[in-house]
CSV table of C-alpha atoms and ligand atoms in Angstrom, one decimal:
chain,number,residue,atom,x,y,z
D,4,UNK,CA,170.6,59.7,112.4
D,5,UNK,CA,169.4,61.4,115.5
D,6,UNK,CA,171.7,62.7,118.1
D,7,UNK,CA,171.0,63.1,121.8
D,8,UNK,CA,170.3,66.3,122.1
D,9,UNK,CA,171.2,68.7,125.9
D,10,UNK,CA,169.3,72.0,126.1
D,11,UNK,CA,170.9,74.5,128.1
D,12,UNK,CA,168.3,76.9,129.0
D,13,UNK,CA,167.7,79.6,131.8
D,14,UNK,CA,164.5,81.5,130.2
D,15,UNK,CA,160.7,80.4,129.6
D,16,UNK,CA,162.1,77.7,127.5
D,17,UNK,CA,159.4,77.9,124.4
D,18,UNK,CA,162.2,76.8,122.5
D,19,UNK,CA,163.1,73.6,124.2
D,20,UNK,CA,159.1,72.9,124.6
D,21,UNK,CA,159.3,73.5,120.8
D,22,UNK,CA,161.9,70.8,119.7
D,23,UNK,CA,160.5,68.1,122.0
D,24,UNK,CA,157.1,68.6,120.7
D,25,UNK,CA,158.6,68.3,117.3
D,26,UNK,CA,160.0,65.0,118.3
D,27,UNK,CA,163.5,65.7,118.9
D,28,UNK,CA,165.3,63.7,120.7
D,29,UNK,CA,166.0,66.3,124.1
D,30,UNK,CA,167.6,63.8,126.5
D,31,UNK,CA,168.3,66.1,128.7
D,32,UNK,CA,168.2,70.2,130.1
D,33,UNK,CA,170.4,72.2,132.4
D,34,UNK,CA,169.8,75.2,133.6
D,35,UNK,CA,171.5,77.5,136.2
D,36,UNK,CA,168.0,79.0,137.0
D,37,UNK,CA,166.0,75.9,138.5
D,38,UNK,CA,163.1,78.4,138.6
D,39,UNK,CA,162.8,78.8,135.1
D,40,UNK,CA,159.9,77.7,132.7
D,41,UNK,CA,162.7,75.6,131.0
D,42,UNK,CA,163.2,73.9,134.0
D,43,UNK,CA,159.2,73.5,134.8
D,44,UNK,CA,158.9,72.1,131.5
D,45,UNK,CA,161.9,69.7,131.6
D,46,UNK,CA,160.1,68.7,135.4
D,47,UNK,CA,157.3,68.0,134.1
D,48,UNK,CA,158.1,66.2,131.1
D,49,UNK,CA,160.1,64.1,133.0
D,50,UNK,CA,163.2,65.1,130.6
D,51,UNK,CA,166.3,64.7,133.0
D,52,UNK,CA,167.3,68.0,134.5
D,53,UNK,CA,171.1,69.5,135.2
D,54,UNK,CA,170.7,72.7,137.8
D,55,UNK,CA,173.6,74.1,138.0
D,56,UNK,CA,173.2,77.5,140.4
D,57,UNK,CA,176.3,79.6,140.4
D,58,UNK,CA,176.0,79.9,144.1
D,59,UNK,CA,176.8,76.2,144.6
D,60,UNK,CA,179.9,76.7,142.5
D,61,UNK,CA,183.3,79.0,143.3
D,62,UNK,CA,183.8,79.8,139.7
D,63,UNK,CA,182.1,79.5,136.2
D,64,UNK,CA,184.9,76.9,135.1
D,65,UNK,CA,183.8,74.7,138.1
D,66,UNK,CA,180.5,75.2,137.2
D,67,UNK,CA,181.0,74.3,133.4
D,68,UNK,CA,182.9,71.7,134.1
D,69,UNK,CA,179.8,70.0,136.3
D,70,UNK,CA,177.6,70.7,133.6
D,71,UNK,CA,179.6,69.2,130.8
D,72,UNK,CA,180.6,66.1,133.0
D,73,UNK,CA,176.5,65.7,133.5
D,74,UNK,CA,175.7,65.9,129.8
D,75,UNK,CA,178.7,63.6,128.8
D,76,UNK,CA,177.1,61.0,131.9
D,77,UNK,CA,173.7,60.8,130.0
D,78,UNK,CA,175.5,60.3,126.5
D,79,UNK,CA,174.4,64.0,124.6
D,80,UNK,CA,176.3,64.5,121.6
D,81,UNK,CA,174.7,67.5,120.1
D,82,UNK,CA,174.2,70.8,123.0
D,83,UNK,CA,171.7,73.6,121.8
D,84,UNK,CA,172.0,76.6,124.0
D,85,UNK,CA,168.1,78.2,123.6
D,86,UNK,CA,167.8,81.1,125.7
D,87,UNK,CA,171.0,80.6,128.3
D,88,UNK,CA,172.0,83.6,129.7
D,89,UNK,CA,175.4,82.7,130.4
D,90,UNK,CA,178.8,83.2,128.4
D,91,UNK,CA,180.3,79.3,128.7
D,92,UNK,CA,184.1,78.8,129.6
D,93,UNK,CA,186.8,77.0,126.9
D,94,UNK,CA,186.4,73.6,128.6
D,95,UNK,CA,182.7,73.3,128.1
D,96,UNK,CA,182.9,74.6,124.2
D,97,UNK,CA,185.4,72.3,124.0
D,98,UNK,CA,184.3,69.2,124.7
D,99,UNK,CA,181.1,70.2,122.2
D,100,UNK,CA,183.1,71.4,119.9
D,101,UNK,CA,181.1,71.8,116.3
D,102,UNK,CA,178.3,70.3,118.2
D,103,UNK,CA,176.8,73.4,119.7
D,104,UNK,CA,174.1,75.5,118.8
D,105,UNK,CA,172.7,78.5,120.1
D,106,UNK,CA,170.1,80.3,118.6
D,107,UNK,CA,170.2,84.6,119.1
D,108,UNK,CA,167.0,87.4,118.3
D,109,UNK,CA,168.9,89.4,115.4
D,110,UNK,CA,170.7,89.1,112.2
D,111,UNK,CA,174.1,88.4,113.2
D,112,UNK,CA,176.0,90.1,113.5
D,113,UNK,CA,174.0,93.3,114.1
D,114,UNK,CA,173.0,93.6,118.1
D,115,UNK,CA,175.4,90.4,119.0
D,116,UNK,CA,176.7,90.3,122.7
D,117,UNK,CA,174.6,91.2,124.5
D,118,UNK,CA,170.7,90.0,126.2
D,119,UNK,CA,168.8,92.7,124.6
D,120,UNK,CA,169.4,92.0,121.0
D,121,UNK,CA,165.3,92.8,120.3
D,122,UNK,CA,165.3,96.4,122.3
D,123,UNK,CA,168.7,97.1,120.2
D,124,UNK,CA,167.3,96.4,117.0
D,125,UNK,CA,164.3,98.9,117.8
D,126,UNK,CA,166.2,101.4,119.3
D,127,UNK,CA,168.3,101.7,115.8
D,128,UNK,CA,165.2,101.9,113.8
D,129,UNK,CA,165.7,98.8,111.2
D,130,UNK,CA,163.6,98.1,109.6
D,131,UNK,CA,164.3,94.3,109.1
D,132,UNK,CA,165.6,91.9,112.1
D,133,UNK,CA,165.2,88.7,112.9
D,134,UNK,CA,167.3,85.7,114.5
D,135,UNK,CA,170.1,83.5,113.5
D,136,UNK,CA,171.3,79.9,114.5
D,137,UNK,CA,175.3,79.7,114.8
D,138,UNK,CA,177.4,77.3,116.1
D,139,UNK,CA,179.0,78.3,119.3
D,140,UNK,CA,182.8,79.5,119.9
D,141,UNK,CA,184.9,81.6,122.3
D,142,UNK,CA,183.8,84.9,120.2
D,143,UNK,CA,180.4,85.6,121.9
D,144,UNK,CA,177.8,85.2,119.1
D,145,UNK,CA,179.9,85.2,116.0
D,146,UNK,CA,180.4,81.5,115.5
D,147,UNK,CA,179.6,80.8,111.9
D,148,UNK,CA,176.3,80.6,111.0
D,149,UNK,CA,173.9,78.2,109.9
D,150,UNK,CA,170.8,79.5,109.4
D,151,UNK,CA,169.0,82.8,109.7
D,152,UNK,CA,165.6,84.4,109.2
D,153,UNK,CA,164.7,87.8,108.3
D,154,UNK,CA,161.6,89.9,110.5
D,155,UNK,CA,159.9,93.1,109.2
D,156,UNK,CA,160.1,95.4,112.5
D,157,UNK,CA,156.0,97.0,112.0
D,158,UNK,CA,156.0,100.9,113.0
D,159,UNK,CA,153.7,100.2,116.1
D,160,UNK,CA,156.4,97.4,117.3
D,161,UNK,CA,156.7,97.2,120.8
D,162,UNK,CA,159.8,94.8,122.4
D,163,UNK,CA,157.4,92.3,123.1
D,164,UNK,CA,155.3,92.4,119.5
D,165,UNK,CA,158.6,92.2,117.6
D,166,UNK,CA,160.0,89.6,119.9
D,167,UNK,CA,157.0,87.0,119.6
D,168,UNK,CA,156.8,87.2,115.6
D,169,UNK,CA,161.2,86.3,115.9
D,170,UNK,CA,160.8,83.5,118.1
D,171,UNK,CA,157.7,82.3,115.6
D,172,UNK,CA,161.2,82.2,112.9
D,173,UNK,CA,163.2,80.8,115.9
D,174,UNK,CA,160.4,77.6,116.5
D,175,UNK,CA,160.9,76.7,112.7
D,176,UNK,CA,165.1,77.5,112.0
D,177,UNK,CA,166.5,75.6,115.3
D,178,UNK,CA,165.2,72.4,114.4
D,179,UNK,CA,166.1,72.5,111.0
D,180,UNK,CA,169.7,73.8,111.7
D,181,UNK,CA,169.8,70.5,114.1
D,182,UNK,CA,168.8,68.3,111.6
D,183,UNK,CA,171.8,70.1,109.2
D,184,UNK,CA,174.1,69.6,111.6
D,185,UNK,CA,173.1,66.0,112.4
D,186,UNK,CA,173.4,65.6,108.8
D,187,UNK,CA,177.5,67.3,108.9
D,188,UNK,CA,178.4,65.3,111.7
D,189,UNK,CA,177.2,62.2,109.8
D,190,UNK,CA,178.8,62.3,107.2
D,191,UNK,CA,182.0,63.5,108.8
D,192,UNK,CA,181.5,60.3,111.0
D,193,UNK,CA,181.2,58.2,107.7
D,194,UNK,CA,184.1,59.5,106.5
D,195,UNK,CA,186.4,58.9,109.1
D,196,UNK,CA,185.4,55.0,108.7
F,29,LIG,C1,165.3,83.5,122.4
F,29,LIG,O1,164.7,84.6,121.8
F,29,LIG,C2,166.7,83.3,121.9
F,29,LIG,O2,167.0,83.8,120.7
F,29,LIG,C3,167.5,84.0,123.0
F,29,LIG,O3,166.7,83.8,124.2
F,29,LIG,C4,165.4,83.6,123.9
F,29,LIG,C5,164.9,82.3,124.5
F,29,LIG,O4,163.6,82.1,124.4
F,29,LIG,N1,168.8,83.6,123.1
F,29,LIG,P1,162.9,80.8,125.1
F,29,LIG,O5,163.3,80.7,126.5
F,29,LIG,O6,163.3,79.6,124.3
F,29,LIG,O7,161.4,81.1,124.9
């Protein structure tokens, strides 16, 4: 069964544009960065779209809170954080509980916590990175994992070189680590009956 499906995203969003052009069902995207492709895409798709700004909020639990009372309105059931830049508080990961993704550019967990996960990864000198899809906790990108994909780093790499051949792994893991955890939730569902 397919879930409804919120993207959180504040980036270029080639991702999101990824699952709903794989069919998905994306019912809806927030973003706190209503500039962002994510957000262009989400406009122009006509996929309904959360902006949620810091500035119009006194704190990040206010904030969350929104957000999560938004996605709960329009029925989403699954949340796949792809690309947001923001650490969420205990209330949102609560309510989603098991039922968030987010998707991070390295091997967890080598170059974890942080935004810059590809420039790490080059600065060490592996020779093998890559990306990983985990389900999200209160530990910053060390829920446990579903899925990863290894990348060869090439000697002439540059940030940008290495970062496009991840997010080609990316485009083909986070779909398939939402259909697995469709699949978990399902049968935990059937379960329960
Ligand atoms: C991805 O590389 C993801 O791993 C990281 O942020 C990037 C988002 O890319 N968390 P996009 O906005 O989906 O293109």
């Amino acid at each position: 069964m397919s879930l409804r499906i919120g993207v959180l995203a504040s980036g270029k969003g080639s991702n999101l544009r990824n699952l709903v052009e794989r069919g998905l069902l994306v019912s809806a995207v927030a973003t706190n960065r209503p500039s962002c492709g994510a957000a262009a895409f989400a406009r122009d798709r006509g996929i309904p779209l959360g902006e949620f700004s810091q500035r119009g909020f006194d704190s990040l639990e206010q904030r969350d809170t929104a957000m999560r009372d938004w996605l709960l309105g329009l029925g989403v059931e699954l949340v796949v954080n792809a690309g947001y830049d923001r650490i969420l508080s205990g209330a949102f990961i609560d309510a989603f509980r098991g039922r968030m993704l987010n998707v991070h550019p390295s091997l967890l967990p080598a170059f974890g916590g942080g935004m810059d996960a590809v420039q790490q990864a080059l600065g060490r000198g592996v020779k093998v990175t890559g990306c990983t899809v985990h389900l999200v906790t209160e530990d910053v990108d060390a829920g446990p994992i579903l899925l990863q994909a290894a990348v060869p780093v090439l000697p002439d790499d540059t940030a940008e070189t290495l970062h496009a051949r991840i997010q080609v792994e990316e485009h083909r893991l986070l779909p398939e680590a939402i259909h697995l955890l469709e699949q978990r939730i399902d049968s935990t569902r059937a379960s329960l009956r």
